C-alpha positions as a printed NumPy array, in Angstrom:
array([[-29.339, -20.626,   6.562],
       [-28.471, -19.731,   9.432],
       [-32.094, -18.535,  10.021],
       [-32.372, -22.794,  10.319],
       [-29.027, -23.104,  12.281],
       [-30.589, -21.133,  15.073],
       [-33.595, -23.224,  14.91 ],
       [-32.385, -25.719,  14.854],
       [-30.123, -24.938,  17.801],
       [-32.42 , -23.772,  20.071],
       [-34.27 , -27.128,  19.261],
       [-31.662, -29.171,  20.001],
       [-30.848, -27.412,  23.19 ],
       [-34.981, -26.999,  24.857],
       [-34.831, -30.813,  24.12 ],
       [-31.272, -31.191,  25.561],
       [-32.166, -29.132,  28.923],
       [-35.705, -29.978,  29.265],
       [-34.607, -33.693,  29.158],
       [-32.858, -33.722,  31.871],
       [-35.082, -31.359,  34.035],
       [-37.476, -34.144,  33.637],
       [-34.674, -36.751,  34.202],
       [-34.077, -35.351,  37.879],
       [-37.763, -36.12 ,  38.357],
       [-38.055, -39.186,  36.642],
       [-34.449, -40.113,  38.503],
       [-35.258, -39.585,  41.52 ],
       [-39.232, -40.841,  41.605],
       [-38.415, -43.919,  40.808],
       [-35.681, -44.268,  43.599],
       [-38.029, -43.65 ,  45.917],
       [-40.847, -46.233,  44.695],
       [-43.4  , -44.321,  42.616],
       [-44.57 , -45.244,  39.839],
       [-44.255, -43.44 ,  36.547],
       [-45.995, -43.918,  34.21 ],
       [-45.16 , -41.984,  31.449],
       [-42.253, -39.695,  30.773],
       [-42.307, -37.47 ,  27.428],
       [-39.655, -34.542,  26.464],
       [-42.354, -32.033,  24.105],
       [-45.51 , -31.841,  23.397],
       [-47.811, -32.551,  20.261],
       [-47.732, -35.979,  18.454],
       [-45.807, -38.376,  19.427],
       [-43.207, -39.032,  16.489],
       [-41.186, -41.873,  18.688],
       [-42.681, -43.877,  21.676],
       [-41.125, -46.822,  23.332],
       [-43.059, -48.841,  26.842],
       [-41.075, -50.568,  28.703],
       [-40.586, -54.141,  29.434],
       [-41.382, -54.252,  32.986],
       [-44.077, -54.654,  35.022],
       [-44.604, -50.952,  35.536],
       [-45.153, -50.662,  31.512],
       [-43.564, -46.681,  31.619],
       [-43.779, -45.048,  28.212],
       [-41.408, -43.098,  26.994],
       [-42.706, -40.488,  23.891],
       [-40.373, -38.163,  21.936],
       [-43.591, -35.178,  21.2  ],
       [-43.368, -32.804,  17.938],
       [-42.963, -30.456,  19.787],
       [-39.421, -29.902,  22.081],
       [-41.471, -26.713,  23.906],
       [-41.464, -29.023,  27.385],
       [-41.627, -32.256,  28.863],
       [-43.662, -34.263,  32.329],
       [-43.235, -37.494,  34.486],
       [-46.437, -38.35 ,  34.688],
       [-47.308, -39.822,  37.694],
       [-49.306, -42.74 ,  39.235],
       [-51.48 , -40.179,  41.643],
       [-55.387, -40.717,  42.822],
       [-56.509, -37.439,  42.353],
       [-55.542, -38.115,  38.425],
       [-57.426, -40.77 ,  38.463],
       [-58.861, -44.226,  40.537],
       [-55.738, -46.395,  41.475],
       [-55.845, -50.614,  42.374],
       [-55.84 , -50.848,  46.252],
       [-52.682, -52.695,  45.856],
       [-50.49 , -49.699,  43.81 ],
       [-51.31 , -47.048,  46.575],
       [-48.298, -47.308,  47.992],
       [-47.078, -46.561,  44.729],
       [-49.045, -43.343,  43.932],
       [-47.178, -39.199,  44.125],
       [-49.97 , -37.742,  46.914],
       [-49.546, -40.477,  48.882],
       [-46.062, -40.508,  49.959],
       [-44.669, -38.669,  53.069],
       [-44.215, -34.855,  52.447],
       [-40.047, -35.317,  51.858],
       [-40.124, -37.672,  49.325],
       [-42.542, -35.431,  46.864],
       [-40.156, -32.292,  48.06 ],
       [-37.188, -34.501,  47.192],
       [-39.004, -35.811,  43.558],
       [-39.889, -31.73 ,  42.667],
       [-36.542, -30.636,  43.493],
       [-34.575, -32.848,  41.796],
       [-35.458, -31.543,  38.88 ],
       [-33.993, -28.163,  39.157],
       [-30.949, -29.908,  41.099],
       [-30.03 , -31.673,  38.264],
       [-30.23 , -28.542,  35.992],
       [-27.255, -27.341,  38.373],
       [-25.868, -30.74 ,  37.709],
       [-25.44 , -30.005,  34.024],
       [-24.524, -26.583,  34.146],
       [-21.735, -28.107,  36.749],
       [-21.114, -30.886,  34.718],
       [-20.47 , -28.371,  31.737],
       [-18.025, -26.73 ,  32.7  ],
       [-15.984, -28.842,  34.149],
       [-15.735, -30.494,  31.111],
       [-15.244, -27.162,  29.209],
       [-12.594, -26.88 ,  30.854],
       [-10.587, -29.253,  31.238],
       [-10.545, -29.417,  27.03 ],
       [ -8.766, -26.49 ,  27.038],
       [-10.974, -22.864,  26.667],
       [ -9.457, -20.569,  24.041],
       [ -9.675, -16.971,  26.471],
       [ -9.023, -13.703,  25.44 ],
       [ -6.262, -11.306,  28.463],
       [ -7.721,  -8.876,  29.883],
       [ -6.417,  -5.892,  28.884],
       [ -7.936,  -2.021,  29.425],
       [ -8.824,  -0.574,  25.733],
       [ -9.999,   3.247,  24.639],
       [-10.967,   4.677,  27.465],
       [-14.239,   7.362,  27.17 ],
       [-13.825,  10.584,  29.344],
       [-15.727,  12.159,  31.345],
       [-16.473,   8.133,  33.204],
       [-16.044,   6.11 ,  35.834],
       [-13.544,   4.28 ,  34.454],
       [-11.343,   7.659,  33.225],
       [-11.813,   9.045,  36.789],
       [-10.777,   6.192,  38.737],
       [ -7.657,   6.407,  36.244],
       [ -7.554,   3.621,  34.167],
       [ -4.633,   4.281,  31.25 ],
       [ -5.309,   1.933,  27.884],
       [ -2.938,  -1.588,  27.751],
       [ -4.134,  -2.344,  31.553],
       [ -4.124,  -5.611,  32.732],
       [ -7.137,  -5.301,  34.838],
       [ -5.284,  -9.55 ,  37.436],
       [ -7.723,  -8.552,  40.055],
       [-11.214,  -7.287,  40.996],
       [-11.875,  -6.791,  44.925],
       [ -9.165,  -9.613,  45.357],
       [-10.969, -12.067,  42.831],
       [ -8.79 , -13.181,  40.33 ],
       [ -9.027, -12.171,  36.764],
       [ -7.28 , -13.83 ,  33.786],
       [ -9.464, -13.285,  31.015],
       [-12.624, -11.027,  29.479],
       [-14.599, -13.345,  30.316],
       [-14.03 , -13.845,  33.934],
       [-13.308, -10.186,  34.245],
       [-17.083,  -9.21 ,  32.918],
       [-18.285, -11.792,  34.812],
       [-16.407, -10.645,  37.772],
       [-17.126,  -7.314,  37.834],
       [-20.831,  -7.536,  37.89 ],
       [-20.327,  -9.853,  40.15 ],
       [-18.85 ,  -8.061,  41.939],
       [-20.885,  -4.482,  41.444],
       [-23.829,  -5.756,  42.496],
       [-22.805,  -6.024,  46.528],
       [-20.999,  -3.034,  46.194],
       [-20.698,  -0.197,  42.952],
       [-17.165,   0.635,  44.276],
       [-14.66 ,  -2.48 ,  43.156],
       [-10.84 ,  -2.052,  44.054],
       [ -9.552,  -3.229,  40.615],
       [ -5.98 ,  -4.05 ,  40.588],
       [ -3.719,  -4.095,  37.395],
       [ -0.805,  -4.342,  35.878],
       [  0.769,  -1.587,  33.438],
       [  2.525,  -1.426,  29.653],
       [  5.311,  -0.382,  31.851],
       [  5.125,  -3.621,  33.555],
       [  3.927,  -1.863,  37.465],
       [  1.389,  -2.936,  38.781],
       [ -1.558,  -0.083,  40.114],
       [ -4.423,  -0.357,  42.455],
       [ -7.387,   1.616,  40.54 ],
       [-10.439,   2.496,  42.739],
       [-13.748,   2.47 ,  39.909],
       [-16.558,   4.026,  41.56 ],
       [-19.982,   3.213,  39.9  ],
       [-22.175,   4.376,  42.671],
       [-23.555,   6.398,  39.512],
       [-23.696,   4.812,  36.901],
       [-26.589,   1.83 ,  36.068],
       [-25.23 ,  -1.152,  34.34 ],
       [-28.08 ,  -2.689,  34.243],
       [-30.674,  -0.083,  33.454],
       [-30.444,  -0.65 ,  29.864],
       [-29.54 ,  -3.948,  27.785],
       [-26.764,  -2.244,  26.708],
       [-22.927,  -3.429,  27.101],
       [-22.895,  -3.094,  31.263],
       [-19.021,  -3.097,  30.99 ],
       [-18.489,  -0.228,  28.528],
       [-20.722,   1.403,  30.314],
       [-17.599,   1.648,  33.181],
       [-16.232,   4.03 ,  30.226],
       [-13.666,   1.043,  29.085],
       [-13.238,  -1.406,  26.285],
       [-10.768,  -3.771,  25.958],
       [ -8.223,  -2.917,  23.833],
       [ -7.894,  -5.256,  20.381],
       [ -4.268,  -4.957,  18.168],
       [ -4.466,  -2.915,  15.075],
       [ -6.061,  -4.377,  12.333],
       [ -8.566,  -3.579,   9.053],
       [-11.571,  -2.814,   8.871],
       [-13.856,  -5.125,   6.471],
       [-17.292,  -5.402,   5.173],
       [-18.935,  -7.74 ,   6.065],
       [-22.567,  -7.728,   4.974],
       [-24.301,  -5.427,   3.081],
       [-27.972,  -4.814,   2.924],
       [-30.235,  -4.147,   0.69 ],
       [-31.735,  -0.357,   0.137],
       [-29.453,   0.89 ,   2.381],
       [-26.461,   3.392,   1.149],
       [-23.891,   1.248,   1.363],
       [-25.271,  -0.843,  -1.198],
       [-26.693,   2.018,  -2.941],
       [-22.531,   3.535,  -3.812],
       [-21.755,  -0.186,  -4.982],
       [-20.033,  -1.075,  -1.159],
       [-19.775,  -5.434,  -1.57 ],
       [-18.955,  -8.04 ,   1.178],
       [-14.905,  -8.659,   1.808],
       [-13.541,  -5.206,   0.953],
       [-11.449,  -3.426,   2.77 ],
       [-12.219,  -0.433,   3.401],
       [ -8.144,   1.854,   3.907],
       [ -9.549,   5.24 ,   4.301],
       [-12.382,   7.281,   5.169],
       [-12.109,  10.967,   3.46 ],
       [ -8.595,  10.718,   3.326],
       [ -7.782,   9.562,   6.914],
       [ -6.481,   5.94 ,   7.655],
       [ -9.195,   3.653,   9.053],
       [ -7.258,   2.673,  12.009],
       [-10.451,   0.143,  13.832],
       [-13.764,  -0.795,  13.418],
       [-14.465,   1.657,  16.594],
       [-13.022,   4.658,  14.778],
       [-14.82 ,   3.724,  11.682],
       [-18.649,   3.621,  13.191],
       [-17.814,   6.808,  14.775],
       [-16.749,   8.114,  11.819],
       [-20.071,   6.991,  10.462],
       [-22.172,   7.991,  13.312],
       [-20.887,  11.941,  13.327],
       [-21.578,  12.615,   8.887],
       [-25.151,  12.515,   9.604],
       [-26.512,  13.921,   6.037],
       [-23.009,  13.973,   4.498],
       [-21.05 ,  13.006,   2.163],
       [-18.108,  10.655,   2.892],
       [-15.814,   9.374,   0.72 ],
       [-14.391,   5.602,   0.641],
       [-11.458,   4.384,  -0.547],
       [-11.891,   0.305,   0.021],
       [ -9.475,  -2.2  ,  -1.326],
       [-11.783,  -5.007,  -3.222],
       [ -9.569,  -8.237,  -3.585],
       [ -6.34 ,  -6.683,  -4.876],
       [ -8.267,  -3.133,  -6.339],
       [ -8.717,   0.074,  -5.049],
       [-11.538,   1.493,  -5.691],
       [-13.03 ,   4.994,  -4.619],
       [-16.521,   5.169,  -2.93 ],
       [-18.994,   8.342,  -1.983],
       [-22.496,   7.731,  -0.208],
       [-24.204,   9.631,   2.565],
       [-25.208,   7.484,   5.646],
       [-28.896,   8.596,   6.951],
       [-29.751,   9.022,  10.129],
       [-32.159,   5.794,  11.654],
       [-34.124,   6.232,  15.119],
       [-32.959,   2.549,  16.895],
       [-35.038,   2.713,  20.412],
       [-35.409,   6.188,  20.326],
       [-32.238,   7.513,  19.618],
       [-31.152,   8.863,  16.345],
       [-27.917,   7.252,  14.892],
       [-26.273,   7.507,  11.589],
       [-26.135,   4.008,   9.648],
       [-25.04 ,   3.142,   5.683],
       [-25.91 ,  -0.553,   5.487],
       [-23.221,  -2.536,   7.185],
       [-22.004,  -4.773,   9.228],
       [-18.109,  -5.467,  10.332],
       [-15.228,  -7.602,  10.686],
       [-12.038,  -7.328,  11.678],
       [ -8.933,  -8.901,   9.964],
       [ -5.869,  -9.456,  12.306],
       [ -2.406,  -9.523,  11.703],
       [ -1.807, -13.643,  13.361],
       [  1.613, -12.123,  15.047],
       [  0.304,  -9.124,  16.486],
       [ -2.431, -11.432,  18.424],
       [ -0.267, -14.494,  19.841],
       [ -0.128, -12.163,  22.918],
       [ -3.284, -11.444,  23.385],
       [ -4.906, -15.476,  23.12 ],
       [ -3.706, -18.676,  25.446],
       [ -5.478, -21.72 ,  25.605],
       [ -6.067, -22.991,  29.911],
       [ -6.867, -26.093,  30.54 ],
       [ -7.384, -28.035,  34.452],
       [ -6.692, -30.964,  35.32 ],
       [-10.267, -33.011,  36.426],
       [-10.393, -31.683,  40.328],
       [ -9.519, -28.752,  39.554],
       [-11.709, -28.333,  36.787],
       [-14.944, -29.812,  38.802],
       [-14.028, -27.334,  42.116],
       [-13.603, -25.048,  39.421],
       [-17.595, -25.698,  37.647],
       [-18.79 , -25.518,  40.92 ],
       [-17.578, -22.239,  41.749],
       [-18.512, -20.746,  38.628],
       [-22.529, -22.272,  38.568],
       [-22.693, -21.438,  42.28 ],
       [-21.281, -17.407,  41.15 ],
       [-23.787, -17.269,  38.127],
       [-26.664, -18.703,  40.478],
       [-26.701, -15.747,  42.506],
       [-25.997, -13.438,  40.376],
       [-28.788, -14.526,  38.144],
       [-31.09 , -14.189,  42.003],
       [-29.469, -10.408,  42.821],
       [-30.32 ,  -9.602,  38.36 ],
       [-34.057, -10.837,  39.307],
       [-33.947,  -8.979,  42.752],
       [-32.735,  -5.341,  40.361],
       [-35.714,  -5.792,  38.145],
       [-37.976,  -5.719,  41.217],
       [-37.187,  -3.013,  42.723],
       [-36.326,  -1.512,  38.885],
       [-32.481,  -1.029,  39.434],
       [-32.247,  -3.139,  36.18 ],
       [-34.89 ,  -2.544,  33.043],
       [-36.818,  -5.638,  31.854],
       [-34.936,  -4.841,  28.474],
       [-32.628,  -7.032,  29.578],
       [-35.087, -10.152,  29.747],
       [-34.735, -12.684,  27.035],
       [-37.326, -14.924,  25.539],
       [-37.057, -18.407,  23.058],
       [-35.997, -15.443,  20.135],
       [-32.512, -14.812,  21.693],
       [-31.983, -17.704,  23.172],
       [-32.36 , -19.337,  19.284],
       [-30.32 , -16.434,  18.477],
       [-27.336, -17.026,  20.482],
       [-27.37 , -21.179,  20.079],
       [-27.476, -20.799,  16.745],
       [-24.687, -18.19 ,  16.612],
       [-22.654, -20.615,  19.284],
       [-22.794, -23.338,  17.41 ],
       [-21.132, -22.099,  14.734],
       [-18.408, -20.783,  16.735],
       [-17.998, -24.65 ,  18.367],
       [-18.604, -27.012,  20.564],
       [-17.031, -25.387,  23.899],
       [-18.422, -22.25 ,  23.368],
       [-22.072, -23.984,  22.264],
       [-21.772, -26.319,  25.971],
       [-21.384, -22.878,  27.303],
       [-24.77 , -21.764,  26.421],
       [-26.059, -25.172,  27.126],
       [-24.855, -24.642,  31.342],
       [-26.026, -20.728,  30.994],
       [-29.422, -21.767,  29.84 ],
       [-30.052, -24.582,  32.146],
       [-28.429, -22.838,  35.509],
       [-30.641, -20.331,  34.835],
       [-33.783, -22.7  ,  34.522],
       [-32.478, -24.357,  38.147],
       [-32.675, -20.835,  39.11 ],
       [-35.777, -19.621,  37.586],
       [-37.587, -22.609,  38.565],
       [-36.95 , -22.788,  42.114],
       [-38.122, -18.597,  42.492],
       [-42.002, -19.406,  45.034],
       [-44.168, -19.166,  42.315],
       [-47.14 , -21.411,  42.021],
       [-46.502, -23.836,  38.422],
       [-43.241, -23.851,  38.925],
       [-41.23 , -26.571,  41.131],
       [-40.484, -23.341,  43.831],
       [-44.32 , -23.047,  44.12 ],
       [-44.679, -27.212,  44.899],
       [-41.875, -27.225,  47.264],
       [-44.365, -23.9  ,  49.097],
       [-46.344, -25.898,  49.486],
       [-44.95 , -28.427,  50.855],
       [-42.675, -26.5  ,  53.803],
       [-46.458, -24.853,  54.914],
       [-47.522, -28.825,  54.327],
       [-44.792, -29.393,  57.049],
       [-45.204, -26.975,  59.537],
       [-48.734, -26.718,  59.592],
       [-49.909, -31.32 ,  59.268],
       [-51.82 , -30.909,  56.764],
       [-51.686, -30.062,  52.39 ],
       [-52.473, -27.052,  52.07 ],
       [-56.436, -27.069,  50.777],
       [-57.178, -27.208,  47.113],
       [-59.089, -23.833,  47.052],
       [-55.6  , -21.804,  47.996],
       [-53.813, -24.277,  44.931],
       [-56.177, -22.742,  42.674],
       [-55.708, -19.587,  43.833],
       [-51.685, -20.475,  43.879],
       [-51.995, -21.324,  40.284],
       [-54.341, -18.291,  38.677],
       [-51.291, -15.775,  40.194],
       [-48.231, -18.41 ,  39.487],
       [-50.247, -18.368,  35.476],
       [-50.088, -14.568,  35.628],
       [-47.058, -14.023,  36.695],
       [-45.139, -16.701,  34.231],
       [-47.708, -15.099,  31.436],
       [-46.431, -11.595,  32.149],
       [-42.857, -12.519,  31.731],
       [-43.354, -14.523,  29.051],
       [-45.097, -11.892,  26.892],
       [-42.144,  -9.519,  27.684],
       [-39.476, -11.491,  27.283],
       [-41.118, -11.622,  23.622],
       [-41.576,  -8.713,  23.402],
       [-37.636,  -7.774,  24.384],
       [-37.075, -10.807,  21.426],
       [-39.203,  -9.136,  18.292],
       [-38.007,  -5.481,  19.159],
       [-33.493,  -6.624,  19.148],
       [-34.851,  -8.614,  15.664],
       [-36.345,  -5.259,  14.408],
       [-33.425,  -2.84 ,  15.983]])
């Protein structure tokens, strides 16, 4: 069922985002008087078609494979054009019109992201206050003097009132300068400044949680550790552990958090471990032996379970809050968030090129499908947030000056404006081969990473 939900959510997400992108090309072309022959979402066999009743007779198509789309315009390069319609062909338009038509696709992706972020703000977002959790020894956070229960209020004077804002702001500011000034409110209520120097910390060296690499986690109130899933053929199943079991003790020690339980298991490879669990009110003692398993080249002791946390509702009241914004404030916030995330995406791409960021950070359709399914299960706001992030990523990617992408065509038009004539067909052909190679390599890397995540 999870796989089905992920697949359906992915298809819906891609159909929406492709539709928005192609509608941008379509809408601007129509406004500029260019004739549209076909507006298609998807590839393969059409499952729905409609032909407009106006003089243009534009064909609207929804195809079976919603992994792309296109807008077919009247063009002399693709067939004969009647003399009376040549003025409406795409290739006969002045450069500025062709430029706007191509630019419209990515811009509509940005407009959608702004609208989505604004809508989320107006609907009200359940957010988590950014309290600092356990500080790892000998890390940048420890050297900076962070303490458990510090409330992060700003990073480099950028205010942060939620966990999500802290994560995004920290990465954005790190990409500008790894030396950060973090303002906090301590558990005692006083204010303090922590100078967090991440010069020797490569946050993007792999696909791990970049925030955790600073040496601090987010604080969580005391909670019970619940067995969420049990993998077949693993030590947990062999010992008789079941989903919904509550882990009370491990080798006689109280299990105070999921982190404590995970670390204890990891440190007891090939050693028998005794668990005391609560199963629907009945206490049971089970013995299992964690087995070493290789994950991304590292040996880890695992028992084959997924964990969940069960919180006391009274204890988490102070941790969550609902943030709502009026229309104009939400719209401004949407513009700022879209701009910041787009610039951050470009900076990360730059780090990928220079080798400062790992190629493992690149994700493909399988990972997007996975997150689409998870966000759809969480709720509409989470799914809309994912759509906004992927939409602005598509906008940024399509504006890169790579032949075959919109940015490549825009580059050709800029050259045409400078030299006074279009680039030659030979240059376009060579550029197309280069563009296909670049995009092909990126897709191979993305899918390889996706498969690796599934295996791990």
